[in-house]
Amino acid sequence: MSIQSEDVLKIAHLARLGIEPEQVESYASDLSNIMVLVEQMSQVDTSDIEPMAHPLDQSQRLRTDVVLESNQRDALQKNAPAIEDGLFLVPRVID
Amino acid sequence: MYNKSLKELSASLRNKEISSVELSQYFLARIKHFDGDLNSVITSNEEVALSIAQQADKVIASGGGGLLTGIPLLHKDIFCTQGLRTSCGSKMLDNFVAPYTATAVNQLELAGAVMLGKTNMDEFAMGSSNETSFYGSVKNPWDLDTVPGGSSGGSAAAVAARLAPLASGTDTGGSIRQPAAFCGITGIKPTYGRVSRYGMIAFASSLDQGGAMAKSAEDAAIMLQAMSGFDEKDSTSVDKPVDDLLAGLGDSIKGLTIGLPKEFFTKDLDADIREKVEAAVDAMKSAGANIKEISLPNINLSVPAYYVVAPAECSANLSRFDGVRFGHRCESPKDLEDLYKRSRGEGFGDEVKRRIMIGAYVLSAGYYDAYYKKAQQVRRLIKQDFVEAFKEVDVIASATAPSVAFASGEKKGDPVSMYLSDIFTIGVNLAGLPGMSVPCGFVNNKPVGMQLIGNYFEEARLLNVAHQYQQLTDWHLAVPAGYEQEASA
Amino acid sequence: MKWETVIGLEIHAQLATKSKIFSGASTAYGAEPNTQACAIDLGMPGTLPVLNEQAVRFAVKFGLAIGAHIAPYSVFARKNYFYPDLPKGYQTSQFDKPIVGLGQLDIEVGGETKTIGVTRAHLEEDAGKSLHEDYHGMTGIDLNRAGTPLLEIVSEPDMRSAAEAVAYVKKLHTLVQYLGICDGSMQEGSFRCDVNVSVRPVGQEEFGTRAEIKNLNSFRFIEKAIAHEVERQIDVIDSGGKVVQETRLYDANKDETRSMRSKEEANDYRYFPCPDLLPVEITSSLLDEMRDSLPELPAAKKQRFQQQYGLSAYDSEVLTTQRAMADYYEDAVNFSDGEAKLVANWVMGELSAALNQHNVDIVNSPVSAERLGGLVKRIADQTISGKIAKQVLELMWSSEHSADELIEREGLKQISDTGALEKMIDQLMADNMDQVEQFRAGKTKMIGFFVGQLMKQTQGKANPQELNKLLQSKLKE
């Protein structure tokens, strides 16, 4: 599966990654090479195989419904690039 | 001092030959002296470390504590440490100080270990050469022109150069074992779910597992013992008592069956490396182990499957780095899209971007079944191969990596050839099995690692085999030239 | 051309858990911004989710209540998209393996019962809120709501009118509150509704292109928005255009829907199983436990009210719409010694009016079911008249006293003593012979005059039946 420049632009947008225009082609070529590697999977027939998402066959543990957290806003917002009145600020969102 | 085992160091602390403060200062001095070339430690915790060492000395003086009390160590900078920067090797987190500590780090702290600092790593653990770090590449102490392996390359180089007796690592596709092999140290990745992932910055959640890097299997066992255990904050953590990893180290391996997967011993394997691994297998045979050839028919598909599963998971795991709540944010974003694209574009390096894009691609509409679902199916086949194999053998042995440490820059421009350096280790992560690497000789003065793979939750047996092997050989005691000297105070 | 409307609904019900779906932070409404958003809710690096047991139990309860298949294993998936109120860059939701499968709900519209299919219901986390007040041209993000558990309930496109859609929403609204899994507050956003609307020519089998209308936070808006949207779509088609698949917002002020200004390309959410969460197993013992814990459901209760209390279908419906009202009613009936119909009239009439007027919920009614029952008992045994009872109810509203205490204290007991009444009637007739003559001349309406005068004299305490009987016989003498 060869990945073209326009594919790179499309997935970079999906992933909200800014990439330099002059790098698009080299990404396309790298990603294409990786996909050639990935394509090797087609060697094996997996039609009856149940997909495996986790290495261990376990089921989800459930947490008792109790409030364990208290207000840690100040500590948690120390890493925030822009805050005001306890809110995280972002460029204006238009619905 | 630097080459003493953990048990010896602990005894020295108890005999008052040295205090924990002195021991910490000793290794801090080695870091200062030697790390300029290596670039293995990127954040020092000197002040806090010395006060923790003081506490440890008090505990020891009162006759309390355990084998790790007062022992200095380093943590891979992927583990969150409250109050000390956690960068994950990325510009994205250059300014990030977590308000919490990873469970594994916490457990080592409770066991009395003294964190000296944080080690360099491939950015977000994506890499096999430690060349993708925002803080510059790490050098291999055995040959500064070669890479230490990755992604836990900083930890491996630091332990190899004896800058600390122990270092933590994480392993998603070989990131503990491959650098351990390249740097001539012992590293173990336990069964998936054995060490909590809470506070360990995720790369690929279903593959990531924390582990121990040390000079010997015995030291690694002591460290892993403290790191392991159930954590209710991690849904994938396994609620199962941890075996005593030390009790059985001295057991004989007589009668144990060691499997050699024929797919790992083909003519593609470097002949010199093959010779070293076979010599190691012979040593274990002479100790009474049975050797048996086995087959893992689908193992050659582990790299292709991995490069779907890991990027898919990472593409979502790294979406939280958006410049809103933490991490790098671009200057004066003009709108929301600009905020996202520039913050992420500037904050992530090339390899991280490549993997995010591959992940977004294989999950996108129309490709999911062909790639993501297919990879999950191949993953099950690979696991089944191992499950079958472990019906016949107790431990599987192979080379850890297809080559010794390669030259810096050699594979940097060629992602696929870089990915193939994890060809022997990746299947273990896909299956979730425990695996380790132990030094088994040198080729061109560069260390060679033997990989040992165990059945689920059989870390104790794995460490037993490795320890018995290290009773027969002393490859693990070799120190790279130049680092045997003491640091000038 | 005759058009048929096709409607499907997606309801997001916030589950009434104490803590969030994947963290131990509180879900309480109305806290200061970001004070209830912990490291996990903020998606901070290295943090991990652990599933809230109560959210799972609530989902199972709902599934059982609509007769749905409960999946023995359901799977959480990541829905990937970027938005500032979505901290992790993905929403943890359920995709191809939801916890609740196909079920159904009966609605009544215009006296007809119709069965609406519920395609599925799945668990997911809520997002935070964007505050668009001006912060130097920036938007503020409050993540307190992020991670609140939601049950998304998706219907089949089975509804054919706004009335049916509203009936379905009301039915669900009643049900989730009955089950105690959602507080149902539409104002606080605990119960939110998205509507998919399309039109097609009557007789055509395939569906028309649908539009999704968001932001509907009252039953009335749902009805109006659908009516408006149907009209808009028919206009578009009639004028030669094509309905486009899009999301539209309902603007209550202008009573219109408008297209959301979104540059978003066709969404590609890249769902895949969340590797941080394992499959959720519903054991048969949990199923049994949840089945045993189900309360009597609205439909069953309504039917029982009709049979047990002899109420009309309408009264039973009104009384069972809120579980709290049904419980109040049944308590009051007990305390009234079984005056089922009279209690029904009082609960739906005077009590509801007073509650509405003071804007109080029935659970917080100042007049308890016991006291109302006591009041009704005194109407039934003719100690007081209905009219006096209204006065007593008013007094009860602002005091703790029982009806009996107040009747005694205020001397409100009805005068049924024939001798006393006869005496008063005789006097009144003697004083008003003109009116007596008029009555006797055939102007029988004049009896009202006498009743009025006597009620005035007794301050309403005269037993009306007794009074009427006596007047009739005396006036005719």
PDB file of C-alpha atoms in Angstrom, chain B residues 60-298:
ATOM      1  CA  ILE B  60      19.190   1.098  58.721  1.00  0.00           C
ATOM      2  CA  ALA B  61      20.597   2.370  62.021  1.00  0.00           C
ATOM      3  CA  SER B  62      17.411   1.253  63.742  1.00  0.00           C
ATOM      4  CA  GLY B  63      17.789  -2.191  62.198  1.00  0.00           C
ATOM      5  CA  GLY B  64      14.834  -1.794  59.847  1.00  0.00           C
ATOM      6  CA  GLY B  65      14.385  -1.810  56.106  1.00  0.00           C
ATOM      7  CA  GLY B  66      15.207  -4.373  53.477  1.00  0.00           C
ATOM      8  CA  LEU B  67      17.644  -5.153  50.686  1.00  0.00           C
ATOM      9  CA  LEU B  68      16.789  -1.958  48.799  1.00  0.00           C
ATOM     10  CA  THR B  69      16.896   0.420  51.739  1.00  0.00           C
ATOM     11  CA  GLY B  70      19.419   3.113  50.989  1.00  0.00           C
ATOM     12  CA  ILE B  71      20.286   1.751  47.518  1.00  0.00           C
ATOM     13  CA  PRO B  72      20.569   4.440  44.814  1.00  0.00           C
ATOM     14  CA  LEU B  73      18.816   3.969  41.499  1.00  0.00           C
ATOM     15  CA  LEU B  74      17.695   5.822  38.388  1.00  0.00           C
ATOM     16  CA  HIS B  75      14.287   5.935  36.768  1.00  0.00           C
ATOM     17  CA  LYS B  76      13.518   6.070  33.103  1.00  0.00           C
ATOM     18  CA  ASP B  77      11.984   9.465  32.434  1.00  0.00           C
ATOM     19  CA  ILE B  78       8.717   7.824  31.394  1.00  0.00           C
ATOM     20  CA  PHE B  79       7.726   7.220  35.026  1.00  0.00           C
ATOM     21  CA  CYS B  80       5.965  10.184  36.610  1.00  0.00           C
ATOM     22  CA  THR B  81       7.724  11.500  39.691  1.00  0.00           C
ATOM     23  CA  GLN B  82       5.918  14.080  41.782  1.00  0.00           C
ATOM     24  CA  GLY B  83       7.900  17.275  42.016  1.00  0.00           C
ATOM     25  CA  LEU B  84      10.587  16.210  39.522  1.00  0.00           C
ATOM     26  CA  ARG B  85      10.190  16.818  35.793  1.00  0.00           C
ATOM     27  CA  THR B  86       8.941  13.908  33.701  1.00  0.00           C
ATOM     28  CA  SER B  87       9.737  14.646  30.060  1.00  0.00           C
ATOM     29  CA  CYS B  88       9.361  11.270  28.341  1.00  0.00           C
ATOM     30  CA  GLY B  89      12.296  12.439  26.231  1.00  0.00           C
ATOM     31  CA  SER B  90      10.068  14.924  24.454  1.00  0.00           C
ATOM     32  CA  LYS B  91       9.973  18.639  23.934  1.00  0.00           C
ATOM     33  CA  MET B  92       6.237  18.220  24.483  1.00  0.00           C
ATOM     34  CA  LEU B  93       6.837  17.555  28.184  1.00  0.00           C
ATOM     35  CA  ASP B  94       9.994  19.598  28.653  1.00  0.00           C
ATOM     36  CA  ASN B  95       8.155  21.644  31.302  1.00  0.00           C
ATOM     37  CA  PHE B  96       5.971  18.921  32.781  1.00  0.00           C
ATOM     38  CA  VAL B  97       6.071  18.183  36.499  1.00  0.00           C
ATOM     39  CA  ALA B  98       3.553  15.529  37.436  1.00  0.00           C
ATOM     40  CA  PRO B  99       1.515  16.085  40.593  1.00  0.00           C
ATOM     41  CA  TYR B 100       1.629  12.310  41.259  1.00  0.00           C
ATOM     42  CA  THR B 101       4.135   9.475  41.305  1.00  0.00           C
ATOM     43  CA  ALA B 102       3.983   6.275  39.284  1.00  0.00           C
ATOM     44  CA  THR B 103       2.990   3.242  41.349  1.00  0.00           C
ATOM     45  CA  ALA B 104       6.151   1.313  40.420  1.00  0.00           C
ATOM     46  CA  VAL B 105       8.367   4.217  41.511  1.00  0.00           C
ATOM     47  CA  ASN B 106       6.326   4.595  44.653  1.00  0.00           C
ATOM     48  CA  GLN B 107       6.800   0.949  45.550  1.00  0.00           C
ATOM     49  CA  LEU B 108      10.565   1.205  45.111  1.00  0.00           C
ATOM     50  CA  GLU B 109      10.524   4.328  47.259  1.00  0.00           C
ATOM     51  CA  LEU B 110       8.607   2.463  49.940  1.00  0.00           C
ATOM     52  CA  ALA B 111      11.215  -0.281  49.733  1.00  0.00           C
ATOM     53  CA  GLY B 112      13.783   2.391  50.634  1.00  0.00           C
ATOM     54  CA  ALA B 113      15.475   2.966  47.277  1.00  0.00           C
ATOM     55  CA  VAL B 114      16.971   6.404  46.630  1.00  0.00           C
ATOM     56  CA  MET B 115      16.167   7.986  43.241  1.00  0.00           C
ATOM     57  CA  LEU B 116      19.240   9.846  41.969  1.00  0.00           C
ATOM     58  CA  GLY B 117      17.638  11.110  38.786  1.00  0.00           C
ATOM     59  CA  LYS B 118      15.838  10.335  35.564  1.00  0.00           C
ATOM     60  CA  THR B 119      17.334   8.670  32.517  1.00  0.00           C
ATOM     61  CA  ASN B 120      17.267   9.644  28.878  1.00  0.00           C
ATOM     62  CA  MET B 121      15.120   7.674  26.493  1.00  0.00           C
ATOM     63  CA  ASP B 122      13.763   7.623  22.972  1.00  0.00           C
ATOM     64  CA  GLU B 123      10.959  10.149  22.709  1.00  0.00           C
ATOM     65  CA  PHE B 124       7.800   8.597  24.172  1.00  0.00           C
ATOM     66  CA  ALA B 125       9.702   5.282  24.139  1.00  0.00           C
ATOM     67  CA  MET B 126       9.563   5.149  20.352  1.00  0.00           C
ATOM     68  CA  GLY B 127      12.896   4.015  19.072  1.00  0.00           C
ATOM     69  CA  SER B 128      15.540   1.312  19.292  1.00  0.00           C
ATOM     70  CA  SER B 129      18.667   3.460  19.400  1.00  0.00           C
ATOM     71  CA  ASN B 130      17.988   6.327  21.782  1.00  0.00           C
ATOM     72  CA  GLU B 131      18.500   8.794  18.986  1.00  0.00           C
ATOM     73  CA  THR B 132      14.992  10.259  19.035  1.00  0.00           C
ATOM     74  CA  SER B 133      15.256  12.003  22.423  1.00  0.00           C
ATOM     75  CA  PHE B 134      14.688  15.745  22.574  1.00  0.00           C
ATOM     76  CA  TYR B 135      17.673  15.799  24.965  1.00  0.00           C
ATOM     77  CA  GLY B 136      20.071  14.351  22.452  1.00  0.00           C
ATOM     78  CA  SER B 137      21.193  10.811  21.805  1.00  0.00           C
ATOM     79  CA  VAL B 138      22.695   8.499  24.413  1.00  0.00           C
ATOM     80  CA  LYS B 139      26.067   6.863  23.737  1.00  0.00           C
ATOM     81  CA  ASN B 140      26.985   3.280  24.409  1.00  0.00           C
ATOM     82  CA  PRO B 141      29.752   3.113  27.066  1.00  0.00           C
ATOM     83  CA  TRP B 142      31.300   0.099  25.273  1.00  0.00           C
ATOM     84  CA  ASP B 143      31.856   2.224  22.195  1.00  0.00           C
ATOM     85  CA  LEU B 144      30.830   5.866  22.137  1.00  0.00           C
ATOM     86  CA  ASP B 145      30.335   5.705  18.383  1.00  0.00           C
ATOM     87  CA  THR B 146      27.551   3.190  18.764  1.00  0.00           C
ATOM     88  CA  VAL B 147      24.028   3.406  20.080  1.00  0.00           C
ATOM     89  CA  PRO B 148      22.983   1.988  23.466  1.00  0.00           C
ATOM     90  CA  GLY B 149      19.770   0.607  22.025  1.00  0.00           C
ATOM     91  CA  GLY B 150      16.356   1.862  22.993  1.00  0.00           C
ATOM     92  CA  SER B 151      14.082   2.989  24.161  1.00  0.00           C
ATOM     93  CA  SER B 152      15.451   2.475  27.706  1.00  0.00           C
ATOM     94  CA  GLY B 153      18.928   3.340  26.407  1.00  0.00           C
ATOM     95  CA  GLY B 154      19.690   5.875  29.124  1.00  0.00           C
ATOM     96  CA  SER B 155      18.969   3.347  31.856  1.00  0.00           C
ATOM     97  CA  ALA B 156      21.018   0.654  30.088  1.00  0.00           C
ATOM     98  CA  ALA B 157      24.009   2.905  29.454  1.00  0.00           C
ATOM     99  CA  ALA B 158      23.925   4.198  33.028  1.00  0.00           C
ATOM    100  CA  VAL B 159      23.913   0.722  34.575  1.00  0.00           C
ATOM    101  CA  ALA B 160      26.597  -0.472  32.124  1.00  0.00           C
ATOM    102  CA  ALA B 161      28.839   2.459  33.056  1.00  0.00           C
ATOM    103  CA  ARG B 162      28.050   1.731  36.720  1.00  0.00           C
ATOM    104  CA  LEU B 163      26.513   5.156  37.270  1.00  0.00           C
ATOM    105  CA  ALA B 164      23.877   3.445  39.414  1.00  0.00           C
ATOM    106  CA  PRO B 165      23.408  -0.131  40.543  1.00  0.00           C
ATOM    107  CA  LEU B 166      19.860  -0.234  39.215  1.00  0.00           C
ATOM    108  CA  ALA B 167      17.598   1.542  36.759  1.00  0.00           C
ATOM    109  CA  SER B 168      13.992   1.123  35.786  1.00  0.00           C
ATOM    110  CA  GLY B 169      12.957   0.616  32.192  1.00  0.00           C
ATOM    111  CA  THR B 170       9.876  -0.014  30.160  1.00  0.00           C
ATOM    112  CA  ASP B 171       9.454  -2.480  27.349  1.00  0.00           C
ATOM    113  CA  THR B 172       6.835  -2.192  24.607  1.00  0.00           C
ATOM    114  CA  GLY B 173       8.626  -4.114  21.882  1.00  0.00           C
ATOM    115  CA  GLY B 174      12.026  -4.842  23.404  1.00  0.00           C
ATOM    116  CA  SER B 175      12.868  -1.531  25.021  1.00  0.00           C
ATOM    117  CA  ILE B 176      14.385  -3.133  28.136  1.00  0.00           C
ATOM    118  CA  ARG B 177      15.912  -6.242  26.542  1.00  0.00           C
ATOM    119  CA  GLN B 178      17.511  -4.789  23.408  1.00  0.00           C
ATOM    120  CA  PRO B 179      19.387  -1.952  25.193  1.00  0.00           C
ATOM    121  CA  ALA B 180      20.327  -4.400  27.966  1.00  0.00           C
ATOM    122  CA  ALA B 181      21.877  -6.603  25.277  1.00  0.00           C
ATOM    123  CA  PHE B 182      23.642  -3.684  23.537  1.00  0.00           C
ATOM    124  CA  CYS B 183      25.051  -2.434  26.837  1.00  0.00           C
ATOM    125  CA  GLY B 184      25.954  -5.802  28.374  1.00  0.00           C
ATOM    126  CA  ILE B 185      23.609  -5.679  31.343  1.00  0.00           C
ATOM    127  CA  THR B 186      20.706  -7.771  32.630  1.00  0.00           C
ATOM    128  CA  GLY B 187      17.170  -6.583  32.034  1.00  0.00           C
ATOM    129  CA  ILE B 188      13.793  -8.157  32.667  1.00  0.00           C
ATOM    130  CA  LYS B 189      10.336  -7.302  31.368  1.00  0.00           C
ATOM    131  CA  PRO B 190       7.786  -9.201  33.450  1.00  0.00           C
ATOM    132  CA  THR B 191       4.445 -10.620  32.344  1.00  0.00           C
ATOM    133  CA  TYR B 192       2.020  -7.944  31.132  1.00  0.00           C
ATOM    134  CA  GLY B 193       0.005  -6.798  34.142  1.00  0.00           C
ATOM    135  CA  ARG B 194       2.660  -7.690  36.724  1.00  0.00           C
ATOM    136  CA  VAL B 195       4.014  -4.143  37.199  1.00  0.00           C
ATOM    137  CA  SER B 196       1.461  -1.327  37.431  1.00  0.00           C
ATOM    138  CA  ARG B 197       1.286   1.038  34.479  1.00  0.00           C
ATOM    139  CA  TYR B 198      -0.232   3.815  36.589  1.00  0.00           C
ATOM    140  CA  GLY B 199       1.899   6.919  36.238  1.00  0.00           C
ATOM    141  CA  MET B 200       3.970   5.354  33.462  1.00  0.00           C
ATOM    142  CA  ILE B 201       3.354   7.477  30.390  1.00  0.00           C
ATOM    143  CA  ALA B 202       1.629   5.253  27.863  1.00  0.00           C
ATOM    144  CA  PHE B 203       3.047   4.452  24.454  1.00  0.00           C
ATOM    145  CA  ALA B 204       1.025   1.341  23.553  1.00  0.00           C
ATOM    146  CA  SER B 205      -1.114   0.373  26.524  1.00  0.00           C
ATOM    147  CA  SER B 206      -1.628  -3.307  25.708  1.00  0.00           C
ATOM    148  CA  LEU B 207       2.112  -3.855  25.212  1.00  0.00           C
ATOM    149  CA  ASP B 208       3.827  -1.500  27.703  1.00  0.00           C
ATOM    150  CA  GLN B 209       5.327  -3.062  30.770  1.00  0.00           C
ATOM    151  CA  GLY B 210       7.763  -1.694  33.313  1.00  0.00           C
ATOM    152  CA  GLY B 211      10.730  -3.716  34.459  1.00  0.00           C
ATOM    153  CA  ALA B 212      14.176  -3.821  36.006  1.00  0.00           C
ATOM    154  CA  MET B 213      17.659  -3.225  34.612  1.00  0.00           C
ATOM    155  CA  ALA B 214      20.697  -4.230  36.625  1.00  0.00           C
ATOM    156  CA  LYS B 215      24.106  -5.833  36.504  1.00  0.00           C
ATOM    157  CA  SER B 216      22.876  -9.304  37.338  1.00  0.00           C
ATOM    158  CA  ALA B 217      19.786 -11.480  37.451  1.00  0.00           C
ATOM    159  CA  GLU B 218      19.937 -11.459  41.223  1.00  0.00           C
ATOM    160  CA  ASP B 219      19.937  -7.648  41.403  1.00  0.00           C
ATOM    161  CA  ALA B 220      17.174  -7.491  38.813  1.00  0.00           C
ATOM    162  CA  ALA B 221      15.154  -9.971  40.880  1.00  0.00           C
ATOM    163  CA  ILE B 222      15.438  -7.798  43.979  1.00  0.00           C
ATOM    164  CA  MET B 223      14.344  -4.721  42.068  1.00  0.00           C
ATOM    165  CA  LEU B 224      11.505  -6.432  40.202  1.00  0.00           C
ATOM    166  CA  GLN B 225      10.222  -7.936  43.444  1.00  0.00           C
ATOM    167  CA  ALA B 226       9.675  -4.429  44.803  1.00  0.00           C
ATOM    168  CA  MET B 227       8.142  -3.051  41.593  1.00  0.00           C
ATOM    169  CA  SER B 228       5.662  -5.865  41.058  1.00  0.00           C
ATOM    170  CA  GLY B 229       2.184  -6.316  42.391  1.00  0.00           C
ATOM    171  CA  PHE B 230      -1.454  -5.588  41.957  1.00  0.00           C
ATOM    172  CA  ASP B 231      -2.518  -1.943  41.651  1.00  0.00           C
ATOM    173  CA  GLU B 232      -6.198  -1.087  41.818  1.00  0.00           C
ATOM    174  CA  LYS B 233      -5.519   2.076  39.787  1.00  0.00           C
ATOM    175  CA  ASP B 234      -4.572   0.046  36.711  1.00  0.00           C
ATOM    176  CA  SER B 235      -7.407  -2.018  35.227  1.00  0.00           C
ATOM    177  CA  THR B 236      -4.921  -4.245  33.421  1.00  0.00           C
ATOM    178  CA  SER B 237      -2.924  -4.950  36.569  1.00  0.00           C
ATOM    179  CA  VAL B 238      -3.262  -8.578  37.627  1.00  0.00           C
ATOM    180  CA  ASP B 239      -4.655  -9.358  41.064  1.00  0.00           C
ATOM    181  CA  LYS B 240      -2.401 -12.290  41.819  1.00  0.00           C
ATOM    182  CA  PRO B 241       0.204 -12.635  44.553  1.00  0.00           C
ATOM    183  CA  VAL B 242       3.779 -11.992  43.448  1.00  0.00           C
ATOM    184  CA  ASP B 243       6.057 -15.028  43.670  1.00  0.00           C
ATOM    185  CA  ASP B 244       9.179 -14.824  45.782  1.00  0.00           C
ATOM    186  CA  LEU B 245      11.677 -14.050  43.051  1.00  0.00           C
ATOM    187  CA  LEU B 246      14.721 -14.633  45.233  1.00  0.00           C
ATOM    188  CA  ALA B 247      13.907 -17.886  46.995  1.00  0.00           C
ATOM    189  CA  GLY B 248      14.458 -20.109  43.965  1.00  0.00           C
ATOM    190  CA  LEU B 249      17.432 -18.320  42.372  1.00  0.00           C
ATOM    191  CA  GLY B 250      19.825 -20.941  43.669  1.00  0.00           C
ATOM    192  CA  ASP B 251      17.821 -23.923  42.459  1.00  0.00           C
ATOM    193  CA  SER B 252      19.499 -26.206  39.992  1.00  0.00           C
ATOM    194  CA  ILE B 253      18.250 -26.026  36.412  1.00  0.00           C
ATOM    195  CA  LYS B 254      18.829 -29.735  36.015  1.00  0.00           C
ATOM    196  CA  GLY B 255      15.962 -31.331  34.121  1.00  0.00           C
ATOM    197  CA  LEU B 256      14.563 -28.018  32.921  1.00  0.00           C
ATOM    198  CA  THR B 257      13.757 -27.917  29.210  1.00  0.00           C
ATOM    199  CA  ILE B 258      14.986 -24.957  27.211  1.00  0.00           C
ATOM    200  CA  GLY B 259      13.432 -24.430  23.798  1.00  0.00           C
ATOM    201  CA  LEU B 260      15.236 -22.955  20.824  1.00  0.00           C
ATOM    202  CA  PRO B 261      12.799 -21.583  18.240  1.00  0.00           C
ATOM    203  CA  LYS B 262      14.093 -22.589  14.848  1.00  0.00           C
ATOM    204  CA  GLU B 263      12.696 -19.365  13.379  1.00  0.00           C
ATOM    205  CA  PHE B 264      15.183 -17.438  15.557  1.00  0.00           C
ATOM    206  CA  PHE B 265      18.208 -19.484  14.488  1.00  0.00           C
ATOM    207  CA  THR B 266      18.232 -19.100  10.724  1.00  0.00           C
ATOM    208  CA  LYS B 267      21.084 -18.160   8.467  1.00  0.00           C
ATOM    209  CA  ASP B 268      19.919 -14.568   8.754  1.00  0.00           C
ATOM    210  CA  LEU B 269      21.221 -14.481  12.313  1.00  0.00           C
ATOM    211  CA  ASP B 270      24.721 -13.035  12.512  1.00  0.00           C
ATOM    212  CA  ALA B 271      27.074 -16.010  12.763  1.00  0.00           C
ATOM    213  CA  ASP B 272      29.176 -14.528  15.572  1.00  0.00           C
ATOM    214  CA  ILE B 273      26.125 -13.760  17.646  1.00  0.00           C
ATOM    215  CA  ARG B 274      24.742 -17.220  16.987  1.00  0.00           C
ATOM    216  CA  GLU B 275      27.964 -18.728  18.244  1.00  0.00           C
ATOM    217  CA  LYS B 276      27.777 -16.783  21.524  1.00  0.00           C
ATOM    218  CA  VAL B 277      24.155 -17.702  22.114  1.00  0.00           C
ATOM    219  CA  GLU B 278      24.835 -21.342  21.316  1.00  0.00           C
ATOM    220  CA  ALA B 279      27.746 -21.308  23.722  1.00  0.00           C
ATOM    221  CA  ALA B 280      25.428 -19.963  26.402  1.00  0.00           C
ATOM    222  CA  VAL B 281      22.910 -22.693  25.614  1.00  0.00           C
ATOM    223  CA  ASP B 282      25.691 -25.255  25.912  1.00  0.00           C
ATOM    224  CA  ALA B 283      26.600 -23.865  29.317  1.00  0.00           C
ATOM    225  CA  MET B 284      23.030 -24.359  30.482  1.00  0.00           C
ATOM    226  CA  LYS B 285      23.047 -27.850  28.987  1.00  0.00           C
ATOM    227  CA  SER B 286      26.189 -28.644  30.963  1.00  0.00           C
ATOM    228  CA  ALA B 287      24.266 -27.531  34.049  1.00  0.00           C
ATOM    229  CA  GLY B 288      21.714 -30.228  33.329  1.00  0.00           C
ATOM    230  CA  ALA B 289      19.125 -28.471  31.194  1.00  0.00           C
ATOM    231  CA  ASN B 290      17.535 -30.306  28.292  1.00  0.00           C
ATOM    232  CA  ILE B 291      17.655 -28.472  24.992  1.00  0.00           C
ATOM    233  CA  LYS B 292      14.885 -28.840  22.471  1.00  0.00           C
ATOM    234  CA  GLU B 293      14.187 -27.265  19.113  1.00  0.00           C
ATOM    235  CA  ILE B 294      10.742 -25.738  18.880  1.00  0.00           C
ATOM    236  CA  SER B 295       8.782 -23.798  16.308  1.00  0.00           C
ATOM    237  CA  LEU B 296       6.902 -20.515  16.524  1.00  0.00           C
ATOM    238  CA  PRO B 297       5.366 -20.622  13.040  1.00  0.00           C
ATOM    239  CA  ASN B 298       3.906 -17.124  13.002  1.00  0.00           C
TER     240      ASN B 298
END
